[in-house]
Short mmCIF file of C-alpha atoms in Angstrom, two decimals:
data_model
loop_
_atom_site.label_atom_id
_atom_site.label_comp_id
_atom_site.label_asym_id
_atom_site.label_seq_id
_atom_site.Cartn_x
_atom_site.Cartn_y
_atom_site.Cartn_z
CA MET A 1 -3.27 -16.47 -1.69
CA GLN A 2 -5.73 -16.35 1.17
CA ILE A 3 -8.63 -13.90 1.20
CA PRO A 4 -10.34 -13.99 4.61
CA SER A 5 -14.08 -14.42 4.89
CA ARG A 6 -14.42 -11.02 6.53
CA THR A 7 -12.70 -9.36 3.55
CA ARG A 8 -15.03 -11.18 1.16
CA ARG A 9 -18.10 -10.12 3.14
CA GLU A 10 -17.05 -6.46 3.36
CA LEU A 11 -16.31 -6.48 -0.38
CA ALA A 12 -19.78 -7.92 -1.09
CA LYS A 13 -21.46 -5.20 1.00
CA ASP A 14 -19.67 -2.55 -1.06
CA PHE A 15 -20.24 -4.23 -4.45
CA ASP A 16 -22.90 -2.69 -6.69
CA LEU A 17 -23.79 -5.29 -9.35
CA SER A 18 -25.35 -2.75 -11.74
CA ASP A 19 -22.46 -2.65 -14.23
CA HIS A 20 -22.26 -6.44 -14.46
CA LEU A 21 -26.00 -6.88 -14.82
CA GLY A 22 -25.82 -4.84 -18.02
CA TYR A 23 -24.27 -7.99 -19.57
CA PRO A 24 -26.41 -10.77 -18.06
CA ASP A 25 -25.34 -13.58 -20.41
CA ARG A 26 -21.65 -12.91 -19.77
CA PHE A 27 -22.28 -12.62 -16.04
CA MET A 28 -24.19 -15.91 -15.87
CA GLY A 29 -21.49 -17.54 -18.02
CA LEU A 30 -18.86 -16.63 -15.40
CA LEU A 31 -21.02 -17.99 -12.59
CA GLY A 32 -21.63 -21.22 -14.51
CA ARG A 33 -17.89 -21.78 -14.97
CA LEU A 34 -17.15 -21.44 -11.27
CA TRP A 35 -20.27 -22.55 -9.36
CA HIS A 36 -22.80 -25.37 -9.49
CA LEU A 37 -25.93 -23.50 -10.55
CA ASP A 38 -28.23 -26.33 -11.58
CA ASN A 39 -28.54 -28.09 -8.24
CA ASP A 40 -31.44 -27.44 -5.92
CA PRO A 41 -29.75 -25.74 -2.96
CA LEU A 42 -32.18 -27.53 -0.60
CA SER A 43 -32.42 -31.05 -1.94
CA GLY A 44 -29.26 -31.34 -4.06
CA TRP A 45 -31.33 -32.65 -7.03
CA THR A 46 -31.19 -31.05 -10.43
CA THR A 47 -34.44 -29.18 -11.10
CA THR A 48 -35.66 -26.37 -13.28
CA THR A 49 -37.65 -24.17 -10.92
CA ASN A 50 -35.60 -24.47 -7.73
CA SER A 51 -32.12 -24.43 -9.19
CA LEU A 52 -29.69 -21.79 -8.08
CA ARG A 53 -29.46 -20.66 -11.71
CA ASN A 54 -33.20 -20.02 -11.79
CA GLN A 55 -33.12 -18.15 -8.49
CA ILE A 56 -30.23 -15.92 -9.60
CA GLU A 57 -31.94 -15.17 -12.92
CA ARG A 58 -35.09 -14.19 -11.05
CA HIS A 59 -33.77 -12.41 -7.92
CA VAL A 60 -30.57 -10.88 -9.33
CA ILE A 61 -31.09 -10.43 -13.08
CA ARG A 62 -34.81 -9.73 -13.51
CA PHE A 63 -35.57 -8.25 -10.08
CA PRO A 64 -32.21 -6.94 -8.85
CA ASP A 65 -33.69 -5.36 -5.74
CA ASP A 66 -34.77 -8.75 -4.39
CA TRP A 67 -31.31 -9.79 -3.14
CA THR A 68 -28.46 -7.79 -1.74
CA THR A 69 -25.04 -8.60 -3.16
CA GLU A 70 -24.11 -10.06 0.23
CA HIS A 71 -27.08 -12.43 0.07
CA PHE A 72 -26.18 -13.32 -3.51
CA PHE A 73 -22.62 -14.22 -2.43
CA GLU A 74 -24.10 -16.24 0.43
CA GLN A 75 -26.26 -18.26 -1.96
CA LEU A 76 -23.26 -18.90 -4.21
CA GLY A 77 -21.21 -20.12 -1.28
CA ALA A 78 -18.59 -17.47 -2.06
CA PHE A 79 -17.76 -16.77 1.57
CA GLU A 80 -16.66 -20.35 2.22
CA ALA A 81 -15.29 -21.15 -1.25
CA PRO A 82 -11.64 -22.20 -1.66
CA HIS A 83 -9.30 -19.24 -1.93
CA SER A 84 -8.28 -20.10 -5.48
CA ARG A 85 -11.90 -20.24 -6.67
CA PHE A 86 -12.75 -16.92 -5.04
CA GLY A 87 -9.65 -15.42 -6.64
CA HIS A 88 -10.73 -16.63 -10.09
CA PHE A 89 -14.18 -15.19 -9.37
CA LEU A 90 -12.71 -11.73 -8.72
CA GLU A 91 -10.50 -11.92 -11.81
CA GLY A 92 -13.54 -12.91 -13.86
CA LEU A 93 -15.60 -10.03 -12.52
CA ALA A 94 -12.79 -7.67 -13.55
CA SER A 95 -12.31 -9.16 -17.03
CA SER A 96 -13.54 -7.67 -20.29
CA ALA A 97 -14.99 -11.08 -21.20
CA VAL A 98 -17.59 -10.44 -18.49
CA LEU A 99 -17.55 -6.64 -18.40
CA PRO A 100 -16.60 -5.16 -21.82
CA ASP A 101 -16.55 -1.59 -20.51
CA GLU A 102 -13.19 -0.19 -19.37
CA PRO A 103 -14.54 2.51 -16.99
CA ALA A 104 -16.78 -0.13 -15.39
CA GLN A 105 -13.83 -2.53 -15.11
CA ARG A 106 -11.79 0.10 -13.35
CA ARG A 107 -14.65 1.01 -11.00
CA PHE A 108 -14.91 -2.61 -9.92
CA VAL A 109 -11.15 -2.99 -9.49
CA GLU A 110 -10.89 0.21 -7.44
CA MET A 111 -13.73 -0.95 -5.17
CA ALA A 112 -12.31 -4.48 -4.80
CA ASN A 113 -8.80 -3.23 -4.02
CA ARG A 114 -10.07 -1.08 -1.16
CA HIS A 115 -10.90 -4.34 0.59
CA LEU A 116 -8.14 -6.57 -0.79
CA ASN A 117 -5.21 -4.28 0.02
CA PRO A 118 -5.41 -4.69 3.81
CA ALA A 119 -5.43 -8.47 3.25
CA GLY A 120 -2.18 -8.29 1.27
CA ALA A 121 -3.69 -8.75 -2.21
CA ARG A 122 -4.85 -6.64 -5.12
CA LEU A 123 -6.18 -6.83 -8.64
CA SER A 124 -3.23 -5.57 -10.69
CA GLU A 125 -3.29 -4.58 -14.34
CA HIS A 126 -1.32 -6.97 -16.55
CA GLY A 127 -1.47 -5.99 -20.21
CA GLN A 128 -4.47 -5.85 -22.52
CA ALA A 129 -6.84 -8.16 -24.35
CA ASP A 130 -8.71 -6.89 -27.42
CA GLY A 131 -8.03 -3.32 -26.33
CA TYR A 132 -9.34 -3.80 -22.77
CA PRO A 133 -7.17 -3.94 -19.62
CA GLN A 134 -6.53 -7.33 -18.03
CA PHE A 135 -6.37 -7.74 -14.27
CA GLN A 136 -4.73 -10.44 -12.21
CA LEU A 137 -5.03 -11.12 -8.49
CA VAL A 138 -1.57 -10.81 -6.95
CA GLU A 139 0.05 -10.55 -3.56
CA HIS A 140 1.47 -7.07 -3.16
CA GLY A 141 4.30 -7.94 -0.79
CA ARG A 142 4.37 -10.35 2.07
CA GLY A 143 4.66 -7.54 4.62
CA THR A 144 5.30 -8.37 8.23
CA GLU A 145 3.11 -9.56 11.07
CA ARG A 146 4.54 -6.93 13.40
CA ARG A 147 3.23 -3.39 13.63
CA PRO A 148 5.68 -0.53 14.22
CA ARG A 149 5.80 0.94 17.72
CA ASN A 150 8.14 3.89 17.22
CA LEU A 151 8.73 5.77 13.99
CA ILE A 152 11.79 7.99 14.34
CA PHE A 153 11.96 10.21 11.27
CA ALA A 154 12.88 13.59 9.81
CA THR A 155 15.85 13.68 12.18
CA LEU A 156 18.40 16.48 12.07
CA GLY A 157 20.93 14.41 14.03
CA LYS A 158 21.42 11.00 15.62
CA PRO A 159 18.64 10.34 18.18
CA ASP A 160 19.51 9.80 21.84
CA ILE A 161 17.80 6.49 22.68
CA ARG A 162 17.64 4.69 26.03
CA PHE A 163 15.79 1.72 27.50
CA THR A 164 13.10 2.67 30.00
CA SER A 165 12.59 -1.04 30.71
CA ALA A 166 15.21 -3.51 29.53
CA LEU A 167 12.96 -6.36 30.72
CA ASP A 168 10.07 -5.28 28.50
CA ASN A 169 12.21 -3.93 25.64
CA ASP A 170 10.64 -0.47 26.01
CA ILE A 171 12.64 2.38 24.53
CA GLU A 172 12.48 6.14 24.83
CA VAL A 173 13.93 8.88 22.70
CA ALA A 174 15.49 11.16 25.29
CA GLU A 175 15.45 14.93 24.89
CA ARG A 176 12.75 15.00 22.26
CA ASP A 177 12.79 18.32 20.51
CA ASP A 178 12.33 19.59 17.01
CA LYS A 179 15.50 17.78 15.92
CA VAL A 180 13.82 14.37 16.26
CA LEU A 181 10.24 13.46 15.33
CA VAL A 182 8.78 10.31 16.90
CA TYR A 183 5.39 9.03 15.75
CA ASP A 184 4.16 6.69 18.48
CA HIS A 185 0.46 6.28 17.70
CA PRO A 186 -0.81 2.81 16.67
CA VAL A 187 -0.65 2.03 12.94
CA GLY A 188 -3.87 0.35 11.77
CA LYS A 189 -4.73 -1.91 8.84
CA GLU A 190 -4.87 1.09 6.47
CA GLY A 191 -1.19 1.71 7.08
CA LEU A 192 0.00 5.20 8.00
CA LEU A 193 -1.85 7.80 5.95
CA TRP A 194 -1.03 11.49 5.72
CA LYS A 195 -4.20 12.32 7.66
CA HIS A 196 -3.00 10.15 10.57
CA LEU A 197 0.39 11.86 10.59
CA LEU A 198 -1.22 15.31 10.36
CA SER A 199 -3.60 14.52 13.23
CA TRP A 200 -0.63 13.47 15.40
CA TRP A 201 1.24 16.65 14.44
CA GLN A 202 -1.73 18.86 15.31
CA GLU A 203 -2.15 17.09 18.63
CA THR A 204 1.51 17.26 19.67
CA ARG A 205 2.12 20.80 18.37
CA LYS A 206 -1.25 22.21 19.51
CA ILE A 207 -2.09 23.62 16.06
CA PRO A 208 -5.89 23.73 15.63
CA ASP A 209 -5.86 25.01 12.04
CA GLN A 210 -5.40 22.01 9.74
CA GLU A 211 -4.04 23.94 6.76
CA GLN A 212 -1.49 25.74 8.90
CA ALA A 213 -0.48 22.46 10.51
CA ALA A 214 -0.08 20.76 7.13
CA ARG A 215 2.26 23.49 5.88
CA ALA A 216 4.32 23.32 9.07
CA LEU A 217 4.59 19.52 8.95
CA TYR A 218 5.62 19.52 5.31
CA SER A 219 8.25 22.22 5.93
CA ARG A 220 9.63 20.39 8.96
CA MET A 221 10.00 17.12 7.05
CA GLU A 222 11.48 18.88 4.03
CA ALA A 223 14.08 20.52 6.28
CA SER A 224 15.46 17.08 7.19
CA LEU A 225 16.40 16.27 3.59
CA PRO A 226 20.12 16.57 2.79
CA PRO A 227 20.89 19.90 1.12
CA ASN A 228 23.27 18.17 -1.31
CA SER A 229 20.62 15.74 -2.62
CA PRO A 230 18.24 17.44 -5.06
CA GLY A 231 17.05 13.96 -6.07
CA GLN A 232 15.58 13.35 -2.61
CA LYS A 233 14.03 16.81 -2.57
CA ASN A 234 12.46 16.24 -5.99
CA LEU A 235 10.99 12.88 -4.96
CA PHE A 236 9.54 14.40 -1.78
CA TRP A 237 8.16 17.43 -3.66
CA HIS A 238 6.66 15.36 -6.47
CA TYR A 239 4.81 12.98 -4.15
CA HIS A 240 3.09 15.78 -2.25
CA HIS A 241 2.50 17.93 -5.34
CA ALA A 242 0.97 15.07 -7.36
CA ASN A 243 -1.35 14.11 -4.48
CA ARG A 244 -2.16 17.62 -3.30
CA ASP A 245 -5.92 17.20 -3.88
CA ARG A 246 -6.17 13.83 -2.09
CA LEU A 247 -3.30 13.98 0.38
CA ASN A 248 -5.40 12.88 3.35
CA ASP A 249 -6.06 9.51 1.76
CA VAL A 250 -2.57 8.56 0.56
CA PRO A 251 0.19 6.94 2.63
CA ALA A 252 2.52 9.33 4.43
CA LEU A 253 6.02 9.60 2.98
CA LEU A 254 8.40 9.66 5.97
CA PRO A 255 11.85 11.11 5.21
CA GLU A 256 15.14 10.28 6.94
CA ILE A 257 13.74 7.27 8.79
CA TRP A 258 15.77 5.24 11.31
CA LEU A 259 15.44 1.50 10.72
CA HIS A 260 18.31 0.38 12.97
CA TRP A 261 20.10 2.07 15.83
CA ASP A 262 23.49 1.48 17.38
CA PRO A 263 25.05 3.64 20.13
CA LYS A 264 28.47 3.03 18.56
CA THR A 265 29.72 4.40 15.28
CA LEU A 266 30.41 2.17 12.29
CA ARG A 267 34.13 2.58 12.91
CA GLU A 268 33.79 1.58 16.58
CA ARG A 269 31.58 -1.42 15.79
CA GLY A 270 33.83 -2.64 12.99
CA ALA A 271 33.01 -5.82 11.06
CA HIS A 272 29.79 -6.40 12.98
CA ALA A 273 28.32 -2.97 12.29
CA MET A 274 24.78 -2.85 10.93
CA GLN A 275 24.39 -1.27 7.52
CA ASN A 276 21.69 1.16 6.36
CA LEU A 277 20.94 2.56 9.81
CA ARG A 278 18.89 5.36 8.32
CA MET A 279 17.03 5.26 5.00
CA ASP A 280 15.83 8.08 2.78
CA PHE A 281 12.07 7.36 2.92
CA LEU A 282 9.61 4.90 4.42
CA MET A 283 5.95 4.27 3.57
CA LEU A 284 3.64 2.06 5.64
CA LEU A 285 0.99 0.65 3.30
CA PRO A 286 -2.10 -1.55 3.88
CA GLY A 287 -1.40 -5.19 4.61
CA ASN A 288 1.54 -4.31 6.93
CA ARG A 289 3.70 -3.48 3.90
CA ARG A 290 6.85 -1.55 4.71
CA VAL A 291 8.28 0.19 1.65
CA VAL A 292 11.74 1.76 1.74
CA LEU A 293 12.78 4.24 -0.96
CA GLU A 294 16.44 5.13 -1.47
CA VAL A 295 18.02 7.73 -3.74
CA ASP A 296 21.58 6.57 -4.37
CA GLY A 297 24.23 9.23 -4.80
CA MET A 298 27.93 8.62 -5.33
CA GLN A 299 28.49 8.11 -1.60
CA HIS A 300 26.84 4.69 -1.92
CA TYR A 301 29.57 3.29 -4.15
CA THR A 302 32.63 5.59 -3.97
CA ARG A 303 35.15 6.89 -1.44
CA ASN A 304 37.29 10.02 -1.14
CA SER A 305 34.37 12.30 -2.04
CA GLY A 306 33.57 10.34 -5.20
CA ALA A 307 37.12 10.17 -6.48
CA GLU A 308 37.47 6.37 -6.30
CA PRO A 309 35.00 3.49 -6.73
CA ASP A 310 34.42 1.45 -3.57
CA SER A 311 33.06 -2.01 -4.31
CA ALA A 312 33.12 -2.97 -0.61
CA LYS A 313 30.80 -0.09 0.27
CA TYR A 314 28.43 -1.05 -2.55
CA ALA A 315 28.46 -4.71 -1.44
CA ALA A 316 27.63 -3.71 2.14
CA THR A 317 24.68 -1.65 0.90
CA MET A 318 23.34 -4.58 -1.11
CA ALA A 319 23.78 -6.93 1.87
CA GLY A 320 21.75 -4.52 3.97
CA ASP A 321 19.02 -4.51 1.32
CA ARG A 322 18.84 -8.30 1.32
CA ALA A 323 18.54 -8.38 5.10
CA LEU A 324 15.64 -5.91 4.95
CA LYS A 325 13.86 -7.91 2.26
CA PHE A 326 14.13 -11.11 4.29
CA ARG A 327 12.42 -9.24 7.13
CA GLY A 328 9.49 -8.32 4.88
CA TYR A 329 10.51 -4.86 3.67
CA GLU A 330 10.22 -3.83 0.02
CA VAL A 331 13.24 -1.80 -1.04
CA PHE A 332 13.28 0.41 -4.15
CA ARG A 333 16.38 2.30 -5.22
CA PHE A 334 16.66 5.27 -7.58
CA GLY A 335 19.87 6.56 -9.09
CA HIS A 336 20.38 10.19 -8.09
CA ASP A 337 20.87 11.19 -11.73
CA GLU A 338 17.34 9.89 -12.51
CA LEU A 339 15.85 12.46 -10.13
CA ARG A 340 18.33 15.34 -10.28
CA ASN A 341 16.21 17.35 -12.73
CA ARG A 342 12.68 17.90 -11.41
CA ASP A 343 10.93 18.13 -14.78
CA ARG A 344 12.57 15.00 -16.16
CA ALA A 345 11.97 13.09 -12.93
CA GLN A 346 8.21 13.70 -12.83
CA PRO A 347 7.07 11.08 -15.41
CA LEU A 348 9.30 8.43 -13.81
CA LEU A 349 8.00 9.18 -10.31
CA ALA A 350 4.38 9.43 -11.47
CA ASN A 351 4.53 5.94 -13.01
CA PHE A 352 6.39 4.52 -10.02
CA PHE A 353 3.92 5.74 -7.41
CA ALA A 354 0.93 4.83 -9.60
CA THR A 355 2.24 1.26 -9.81
CA LEU A 356 3.18 1.10 -6.13
CA LEU A 357 -0.18 2.40 -4.92
CA ASP A 358 -2.20 0.87 -7.77
CA ARG A 359 -3.64 4.26 -8.72
CA PRO A 360 -3.85 6.07 -12.06
CA PRO A 361 -0.83 8.40 -12.47
CA ARG A 362 -1.27 12.15 -12.02
CA SER A 363 1.01 14.98 -13.06
#
């Protein structure tokens, strides 16, 4: 996977080498496996005093204030190195073979992922080695190159949409009121965080008090959840409850989000009708990731109010999922029975969101 030079440079500026320098032999061993350290960076000849190894031992190991981490990366050639080599470098820096200290490993991974996530990559935990966590550099979803322009969510009815310019493909949600919420601010490389959504809500609703605005926004979104779906309500409650102390810095969880729109009903459109017009939840994560969460009740695979199985309805739902995935969405489905009981649902949801957001789980 590709890690842009800018991402590498910003990571280097944020990287404190102190933990790694506590294990200098291991650190130098990693560098020696990945970089040519015994060549004179000026002449190209192997020497003792002018070798890159000697300079690193002097200016990084013995006198760590001599070089910044950015300068150190520059001397290594890390900013221009092949993507695969830089990836192995990051994995090595996160490994217990170089850093046999789990809290220090996790500090490095957390720092690195702050910069890698917007580039569509992350260091993800994959098992253990000798009791220490192992981390692997992975793509976290291919995402999409397009940024959303209109987020129509928390709707209490079907939105009334019209083209304001058919030539430019500009749309407008007519008769905006409290039945339809439309977030139309730009979504940046961080994705859409709760603090961005709250700022928009304060601005559009003229609520200066942030705490009051947060309660009102939460209540308004919660009101859009179907009253006959405790599973959706439990998922929504758990996410905000588990992140209550850091809500500003986590992605917003948008309920009842419109992904498609058709002025005709499914019955009127017939065989060519689009499936999954509205989904239960959407999250916009760094790296242009679009994550859809669905809580499947009986209506997804039965007819006649759950009296009869309906394989055609289930097949149409799965076809809609495949279409979304081909467009770069990540779709995760929960069975309603998994989430019906709030207490039993909490461990499942805690582990799911910790894995999705690459964060330690919280109760």
